[in-house]
């Protein structure tokens, strides 16, 4: 299910502090957006406002041209999925049962999951590298495994719009790439994806556009290729950035602070 996402003069605040002012975006189906900014600038609150979980200070959000406030909860869940920054498991559920929760928006009130729903959940878990772990209780999973179960549930839910709050949290490099490749495939199939990240390098390599939040009302939006330069990132994070040439092209990394001492590394590592 493809869907566009539009915001009109959206304001996000925390108490008396205005974090985002007049956010107006038009994201067509297939958009792949990285949301970047320091801790506490409003990334999570913005995602919650886009999902309709939190009323914005001003403005509105539209999904496929419809104000999100006019959509019922079931219809909203069919169109939009949200991966929370922290996932709690108040009840003892297995990985398969948790993934199956993604089908609830598509089932009637008294309808149980079918064999087809079970197959969808197993396929989603396998896509996240969790084949064979269907019967594991989520409380016994590592942080990275639990994170991937949450993404598997979204795959089962199959919304047109994906909102992900730090989807790479707890993931090792191998599984980071697995999730990033999955997000790219979703965007290529017409889904709209917005994910908050803490790594500009991954944003530059895997996303089309970036939304930068400064925490004082200011925001910037544009293609990663032109927006994420050294000056912009330095202003965003409060540290200098420098360009480095890697196998995949130029990457922007935080520059060492003046006077800092970085130990030399040898090919054999410590002890050689």
mmCIF file of C-alpha atoms in Angstrom:
data_model
loop_
_atom_site.group_PDB
_atom_site.id
_atom_site.type_symbol
_atom_site.label_atom_id
_atom_site.label_comp_id
_atom_site.label_asym_id
_atom_site.label_seq_id
_atom_site.Cartn_x
_atom_site.Cartn_y
_atom_site.Cartn_z
ATOM 1 C CA UNK A 1 0.000 0.000 0.000
ATOM 2 C CA UNK A 2 1.733 3.149 -1.222
ATOM 3 C CA UNK A 3 1.006 6.486 0.425
ATOM 4 C CA UNK A 4 2.225 10.065 0.440
ATOM 5 C CA UNK A 5 2.867 12.080 3.598
ATOM 6 C CA UNK A 6 2.443 15.854 3.835
ATOM 7 C CA UNK A 7 2.873 18.276 6.713
ATOM 8 C CA UNK A 8 1.562 21.826 6.793
ATOM 9 C CA UNK A 9 3.183 24.363 9.143
ATOM 10 C CA UNK A 10 3.658 21.661 11.762
ATOM 11 C CA UNK A 11 4.861 22.849 15.159
ATOM 12 C CA UNK A 12 6.404 20.503 17.735
ATOM 13 C CA UNK A 13 6.951 21.617 21.307
ATOM 14 C CA UNK A 14 7.972 20.183 24.668
ATOM 15 C CA UNK A 15 6.446 22.269 27.420
ATOM 16 C CA UNK A 16 7.237 25.907 26.685
ATOM 17 C CA UNK A 17 10.103 24.985 24.342
ATOM 18 C CA UNK A 18 9.404 25.120 20.612
ATOM 19 C CA UNK A 19 11.479 22.394 18.971
ATOM 20 C CA UNK A 20 10.198 22.465 15.384
ATOM 21 C CA UNK A 21 8.493 25.442 13.767
ATOM 22 C CA UNK A 22 6.345 25.505 10.613
ATOM 23 C CA UNK A 23 7.480 22.149 9.233
ATOM 24 C CA UNK A 24 6.010 21.899 5.733
ATOM 25 C CA UNK A 25 6.996 18.850 3.716
ATOM 26 C CA UNK A 26 5.548 17.001 0.762
ATOM 27 C CA UNK A 27 6.832 13.438 0.634
ATOM 28 C CA UNK A 28 5.555 11.386 -2.296
ATOM 29 C CA UNK A 29 5.284 7.621 -2.171
ATOM 30 C CA UNK A 30 8.742 6.095 -2.393
ATOM 31 C CA UNK A 31 10.487 8.756 -0.287
ATOM 32 C CA UNK A 32 13.362 7.541 1.897
ATOM 33 C CA UNK A 33 14.178 10.169 4.540
ATOM 34 C CA UNK A 34 16.753 10.167 7.336
ATOM 35 C CA UNK A 35 15.962 12.388 10.320
ATOM 36 C CA UNK A 36 19.119 13.704 12.001
ATOM 37 C CA UNK A 37 19.880 15.917 14.972
ATOM 38 C CA UNK A 38 21.328 15.979 18.452
ATOM 39 C CA UNK A 39 19.683 14.282 21.405
ATOM 40 C CA UNK A 40 16.637 16.155 22.632
ATOM 41 C CA UNK A 41 15.909 18.179 19.474
ATOM 42 C CA UNK A 42 12.484 16.573 18.948
ATOM 43 C CA UNK A 43 13.059 13.649 16.594
ATOM 44 C CA UNK A 44 10.909 11.259 18.621
ATOM 45 C CA UNK A 45 8.198 13.852 19.248
ATOM 46 C CA UNK A 46 8.095 14.674 15.543
ATOM 47 C CA UNK A 47 7.678 11.011 14.612
ATOM 48 C CA UNK A 48 4.893 10.666 17.185
ATOM 49 C CA UNK A 49 3.145 13.707 15.729
ATOM 50 C CA UNK A 50 3.466 12.285 12.213
ATOM 51 C CA UNK A 51 1.931 9.044 13.489
ATOM 52 C CA UNK A 52 -0.968 10.866 15.147
ATOM 53 C CA UNK A 53 0.042 9.694 18.638
ATOM 54 C CA UNK A 54 0.727 13.214 19.853
ATOM 55 C CA UNK A 55 -1.081 16.380 18.904
ATOM 56 C CA UNK A 56 1.282 18.948 17.363
ATOM 57 C CA UNK A 57 1.469 22.469 18.740
ATOM 58 C CA UNK A 58 0.182 23.681 15.373
ATOM 59 C CA UNK A 59 -0.395 22.569 11.816
ATOM 60 C CA UNK A 60 -1.562 19.253 10.425
ATOM 61 C CA UNK A 61 -0.422 15.950 8.949
ATOM 62 C CA UNK A 62 -2.020 14.372 5.879
ATOM 63 C CA UNK A 63 -1.723 10.797 4.656
ATOM 64 C CA UNK A 64 -2.610 10.350 1.015
ATOM 65 C CA UNK A 65 -4.208 13.794 1.106
ATOM 66 C CA UNK A 66 -6.405 13.049 4.156
ATOM 67 C CA UNK A 67 -5.936 14.780 7.507
ATOM 68 C CA UNK A 68 -4.710 12.053 9.874
ATOM 69 C CA UNK A 69 -7.204 13.228 12.499
ATOM 70 C CA UNK A 70 -10.050 12.168 10.194
ATOM 71 C CA UNK A 71 -8.825 8.580 9.994
ATOM 72 C CA UNK A 72 -10.061 5.954 12.423
ATOM 73 C CA UNK A 73 -7.480 4.049 14.431
ATOM 74 C CA UNK A 74 -7.820 0.871 12.362
ATOM 75 C CA UNK A 75 -7.533 2.732 9.057
ATOM 76 C CA UNK A 76 -4.580 4.689 10.413
ATOM 77 C CA UNK A 77 -2.849 1.440 11.376
ATOM 78 C CA UNK A 78 -3.402 0.049 7.904
ATOM 79 C CA UNK A 79 -1.768 3.070 6.316
ATOM 80 C CA UNK A 80 0.969 3.893 8.811
ATOM 81 C CA UNK A 81 3.380 1.940 11.004
ATOM 82 C CA UNK A 82 5.584 3.197 13.834
ATOM 83 C CA UNK A 83 8.664 1.559 15.357
ATOM 84 C CA UNK A 84 9.081 2.982 18.847
ATOM 85 C CA UNK A 85 12.484 3.885 20.215
ATOM 86 C CA UNK A 86 11.958 1.564 23.170
ATOM 87 C CA UNK A 87 9.865 -1.581 23.001
ATOM 88 C CA UNK A 88 8.434 -3.052 26.182
ATOM 89 C CA UNK A 89 7.072 -6.568 26.534
ATOM 90 C CA UNK A 90 4.539 -6.442 29.382
ATOM 91 C CA UNK A 91 3.271 -9.932 28.501
ATOM 92 C CA UNK A 92 5.295 -13.092 27.782
ATOM 93 C CA UNK A 93 5.033 -13.358 24.002
ATOM 94 C CA UNK A 94 7.161 -15.230 21.513
ATOM 95 C CA UNK A 95 8.854 -13.692 18.495
ATOM 96 C CA UNK A 96 6.189 -15.211 16.239
ATOM 97 C CA UNK A 97 3.317 -13.899 18.369
ATOM 98 C CA UNK A 98 4.869 -10.432 18.407
ATOM 99 C CA UNK A 99 5.340 -10.410 14.644
ATOM 100 C CA UNK A 100 1.715 -11.541 14.221
ATOM 101 C CA UNK A 101 0.553 -8.416 16.046
ATOM 102 C CA UNK A 102 1.224 -6.605 12.789
ATOM 103 C CA UNK A 103 -1.842 -8.345 11.300
ATOM 104 C CA UNK A 104 -4.290 -6.968 13.873
ATOM 105 C CA UNK A 105 -5.114 -3.924 11.764
ATOM 106 C CA UNK A 106 -6.185 -6.243 8.949
ATOM 107 C CA UNK A 107 -8.361 -8.603 11.034
ATOM 108 C CA UNK A 108 -11.931 -8.260 12.232
ATOM 109 C CA UNK A 109 -12.767 -7.840 15.916
ATOM 110 C CA UNK A 110 -13.384 -11.557 16.526
ATOM 111 C CA UNK A 111 -11.164 -12.843 13.737
ATOM 112 C CA UNK A 112 -8.141 -15.028 14.512
ATOM 113 C CA UNK A 113 -4.928 -15.221 12.537
ATOM 114 C CA UNK A 114 -5.026 -17.625 9.619
ATOM 115 C CA UNK A 115 -2.375 -19.975 8.323
ATOM 116 C CA UNK A 116 -1.567 -17.331 5.732
ATOM 117 C CA UNK A 117 -1.002 -14.786 8.503
ATOM 118 C CA UNK A 118 1.299 -17.241 10.247
ATOM 119 C CA UNK A 119 3.248 -17.730 7.016
ATOM 120 C CA UNK A 120 3.586 -13.954 6.585
ATOM 121 C CA UNK A 121 4.982 -13.630 10.106
ATOM 122 C CA UNK A 122 7.472 -16.455 9.592
ATOM 123 C CA UNK A 123 8.606 -14.923 6.296
ATOM 124 C CA UNK A 124 9.058 -11.513 7.950
ATOM 125 C CA UNK A 125 11.112 -12.998 10.789
ATOM 126 C CA UNK A 126 13.283 -14.846 8.274
ATOM 127 C CA UNK A 127 13.791 -11.594 6.343
ATOM 128 C CA UNK A 128 15.177 -10.099 9.552
ATOM 129 C CA UNK A 129 17.567 -13.021 10.084
ATOM 130 C CA UNK A 130 15.419 -14.615 12.796
ATOM 131 C CA UNK A 131 14.449 -17.919 11.170
ATOM 132 C CA UNK A 132 14.353 -20.673 13.779
ATOM 133 C CA UNK A 133 13.681 -18.227 16.621
ATOM 134 C CA UNK A 134 9.900 -18.067 16.220
ATOM 135 C CA UNK A 135 9.275 -19.817 19.548
ATOM 136 C CA UNK A 136 11.723 -17.760 21.598
ATOM 137 C CA UNK A 137 10.152 -15.511 24.197
ATOM 138 C CA UNK A 138 10.976 -11.860 23.482
ATOM 139 C CA UNK A 139 12.244 -11.403 27.033
ATOM 140 C CA UNK A 140 15.079 -13.838 26.224
ATOM 141 C CA UNK A 141 16.184 -12.032 23.061
ATOM 142 C CA UNK A 142 19.114 -9.640 22.811
ATOM 143 C CA UNK A 143 18.433 -5.966 22.206
ATOM 144 C CA UNK A 144 19.304 -6.299 18.526
ATOM 145 C CA UNK A 145 17.144 -9.403 18.075
ATOM 146 C CA UNK A 146 14.188 -7.685 19.753
ATOM 147 C CA UNK A 147 14.708 -4.685 17.489
ATOM 148 C CA UNK A 148 14.492 -6.899 14.427
ATOM 149 C CA UNK A 149 11.343 -8.575 15.744
ATOM 150 C CA UNK A 150 9.770 -5.112 15.893
ATOM 151 C CA UNK A 151 10.692 -4.458 12.274
ATOM 152 C CA UNK A 152 9.354 -7.894 11.309
ATOM 153 C CA UNK A 153 6.006 -6.915 12.873
ATOM 154 C CA UNK A 154 5.945 -3.847 10.623
ATOM 155 C CA UNK A 155 6.668 -6.039 7.603
ATOM 156 C CA UNK A 156 3.633 -8.121 8.557
ATOM 157 C CA UNK A 157 1.565 -4.962 9.075
ATOM 158 C CA UNK A 158 2.643 -3.742 5.605
ATOM 159 C CA UNK A 159 1.726 -0.039 5.912
ATOM 160 C CA UNK A 160 2.292 2.495 3.169
ATOM 161 C CA UNK A 161 4.167 4.832 5.521
ATOM 162 C CA UNK A 162 6.968 3.653 7.806
ATOM 163 C CA UNK A 163 8.068 5.819 10.752
ATOM 164 C CA UNK A 164 11.074 4.377 12.562
ATOM 165 C CA UNK A 165 12.637 5.777 15.719
ATOM 166 C CA UNK A 166 16.289 4.697 15.720
ATOM 167 C CA UNK A 167 15.750 1.415 13.843
ATOM 168 C CA UNK A 168 19.498 0.668 13.957
ATOM 169 C CA UNK A 169 19.685 0.849 17.738
ATOM 170 C CA UNK A 170 21.474 -2.220 19.228
ATOM 171 C CA UNK A 171 22.293 -3.620 15.774
ATOM 172 C CA UNK A 172 25.731 -4.834 14.702
ATOM 173 C CA UNK A 173 27.060 -3.719 11.270
ATOM 174 C CA UNK A 174 25.799 -6.849 9.506
ATOM 175 C CA UNK A 175 22.237 -6.385 10.721
ATOM 176 C CA UNK A 176 22.384 -2.622 10.222
ATOM 177 C CA UNK A 177 22.994 -3.285 6.542
ATOM 178 C CA UNK A 178 20.185 -5.864 6.479
ATOM 179 C CA UNK A 179 17.711 -3.325 7.866
ATOM 180 C CA UNK A 180 18.970 -0.514 5.609
ATOM 181 C CA UNK A 181 18.655 -2.724 2.532
ATOM 182 C CA UNK A 182 15.119 -3.628 3.613
ATOM 183 C CA UNK A 183 14.192 0.055 3.953
ATOM 184 C CA UNK A 184 15.607 0.760 0.484
ATOM 185 C CA UNK A 185 13.522 -2.059 -0.961
ATOM 186 C CA UNK A 186 10.407 -0.730 0.746
ATOM 187 C CA UNK A 187 10.952 2.725 -0.734
ATOM 188 C CA UNK A 188 11.587 1.204 -4.168
ATOM 189 C CA UNK A 189 8.216 -0.554 -3.889
ATOM 190 C CA UNK A 190 6.424 2.743 -3.189
ATOM 191 C CA UNK A 191 6.458 2.908 0.597
ATOM 192 C CA UNK A 192 7.357 6.172 2.298
ATOM 193 C CA UNK A 193 10.057 5.701 4.944
ATOM 194 C CA UNK A 194 11.228 8.175 7.599
ATOM 195 C CA UNK A 195 13.855 6.975 10.080
ATOM 196 C CA UNK A 196 15.716 8.807 12.817
ATOM 197 C CA UNK A 197 19.445 8.058 12.862
ATOM 198 C CA UNK A 198 22.630 9.109 14.627
ATOM 199 C CA UNK A 199 25.045 8.327 11.790
ATOM 200 C CA UNK A 200 25.329 10.844 8.912
ATOM 201 C CA UNK A 201 27.478 8.365 6.964
ATOM 202 C CA UNK A 202 24.667 5.817 6.827
ATOM 203 C CA UNK A 203 22.222 8.584 5.938
ATOM 204 C CA UNK A 204 24.407 9.661 3.003
ATOM 205 C CA UNK A 205 24.870 6.130 1.689
ATOM 206 C CA UNK A 206 21.385 4.683 2.101
ATOM 207 C CA UNK A 207 18.801 7.500 2.090
ATOM 208 C CA UNK A 208 17.481 9.855 -0.563
ATOM 209 C CA UNK A 209 16.789 12.895 1.614
ATOM 210 C CA UNK A 210 17.508 14.203 5.088
ATOM 211 C CA UNK A 211 15.444 16.181 7.580
ATOM 212 C CA UNK A 212 17.705 18.036 10.014
ATOM 213 C CA UNK A 213 16.282 19.253 13.325
ATOM 214 C CA UNK A 214 18.178 21.884 15.319
ATOM 215 C CA UNK A 215 15.948 21.890 18.408
ATOM 216 C CA UNK A 216 15.236 25.631 18.382
ATOM 217 C CA UNK A 217 12.493 25.617 15.759
ATOM 218 C CA UNK A 218 14.857 25.519 12.776
ATOM 219 C CA UNK A 219 14.853 22.619 10.351
ATOM 220 C CA UNK A 220 16.386 21.825 6.981
ATOM 221 C CA UNK A 221 15.310 19.374 4.308
ATOM 222 C CA UNK A 222 16.945 18.319 1.059
ATOM 223 C CA UNK A 223 18.822 15.609 -0.850
ATOM 224 C CA UNK A 224 21.552 13.975 1.208
ATOM 225 C CA UNK A 225 24.077 14.515 -1.599
ATOM 226 C CA UNK A 226 23.857 18.295 -1.301
ATOM 227 C CA UNK A 227 22.557 18.908 2.226
ATOM 228 C CA UNK A 228 24.994 16.850 4.272
ATOM 229 C CA UNK A 229 28.195 18.819 3.875
ATOM 230 C CA UNK A 230 30.808 19.641 6.522
ATOM 231 C CA UNK A 231 29.447 23.085 7.365
ATOM 232 C CA UNK A 232 25.834 21.917 7.730
ATOM 233 C CA UNK A 233 26.750 18.923 9.886
ATOM 234 C CA UNK A 234 29.021 21.065 12.074
ATOM 235 C CA UNK A 235 26.155 23.473 12.713
ATOM 236 C CA UNK A 236 23.785 20.567 13.395
ATOM 237 C CA UNK A 237 25.950 18.642 15.863
ATOM 238 C CA UNK A 238 28.222 21.339 17.293
ATOM 239 C CA UNK A 239 31.448 19.591 16.258
ATOM 240 C CA UNK A 240 33.632 19.968 13.195
ATOM 241 C CA UNK A 241 33.260 17.519 10.326
ATOM 242 C CA UNK A 242 35.751 16.603 7.625
ATOM 243 C CA UNK A 243 35.412 14.815 4.291
ATOM 244 C CA UNK A 244 37.175 11.497 3.828
ATOM 245 C CA UNK A 245 37.435 9.428 0.684
ATOM 246 C CA UNK A 246 36.295 5.840 1.084
ATOM 247 C CA UNK A 247 35.654 2.934 -1.302
ATOM 248 C CA UNK A 248 32.059 4.056 -1.734
ATOM 249 C CA UNK A 249 32.858 7.736 -2.208
ATOM 250 C CA UNK A 250 33.128 10.739 0.111
ATOM 251 C CA UNK A 251 31.976 10.347 3.705
ATOM 252 C CA UNK A 252 31.607 13.011 6.374
ATOM 253 C CA UNK A 253 33.053 12.152 9.786
ATOM 254 C CA UNK A 254 33.548 14.173 12.972
ATOM 255 C CA UNK A 255 37.009 15.721 12.916
ATOM 256 C CA UNK A 256 39.300 15.172 15.910
ATOM 257 C CA UNK A 257 39.150 18.031 18.384
ATOM 258 C CA UNK A 258 42.155 20.321 18.485
ATOM 259 C CA UNK A 259 44.710 19.020 20.928
ATOM 260 C CA UNK A 260 43.131 15.573 21.197
ATOM 261 C CA UNK A 261 45.487 12.629 21.157
ATOM 262 C CA UNK A 262 44.421 9.611 19.128
ATOM 263 C CA UNK A 263 46.575 6.496 19.603
ATOM 264 C CA UNK A 264 48.179 5.189 16.440
ATOM 265 C CA UNK A 265 46.742 1.964 15.076
ATOM 266 C CA UNK A 266 48.834 -0.774 13.534
ATOM 267 C CA UNK A 267 47.747 -3.473 11.147
ATOM 268 C CA UNK A 268 48.012 -6.098 13.843
ATOM 269 C CA UNK A 269 46.182 -4.133 16.520
ATOM 270 C CA UNK A 270 47.198 -4.011 20.191
ATOM 271 C CA UNK A 271 49.956 -6.368 21.205
ATOM 272 C CA UNK A 272 51.616 -6.746 17.847
#
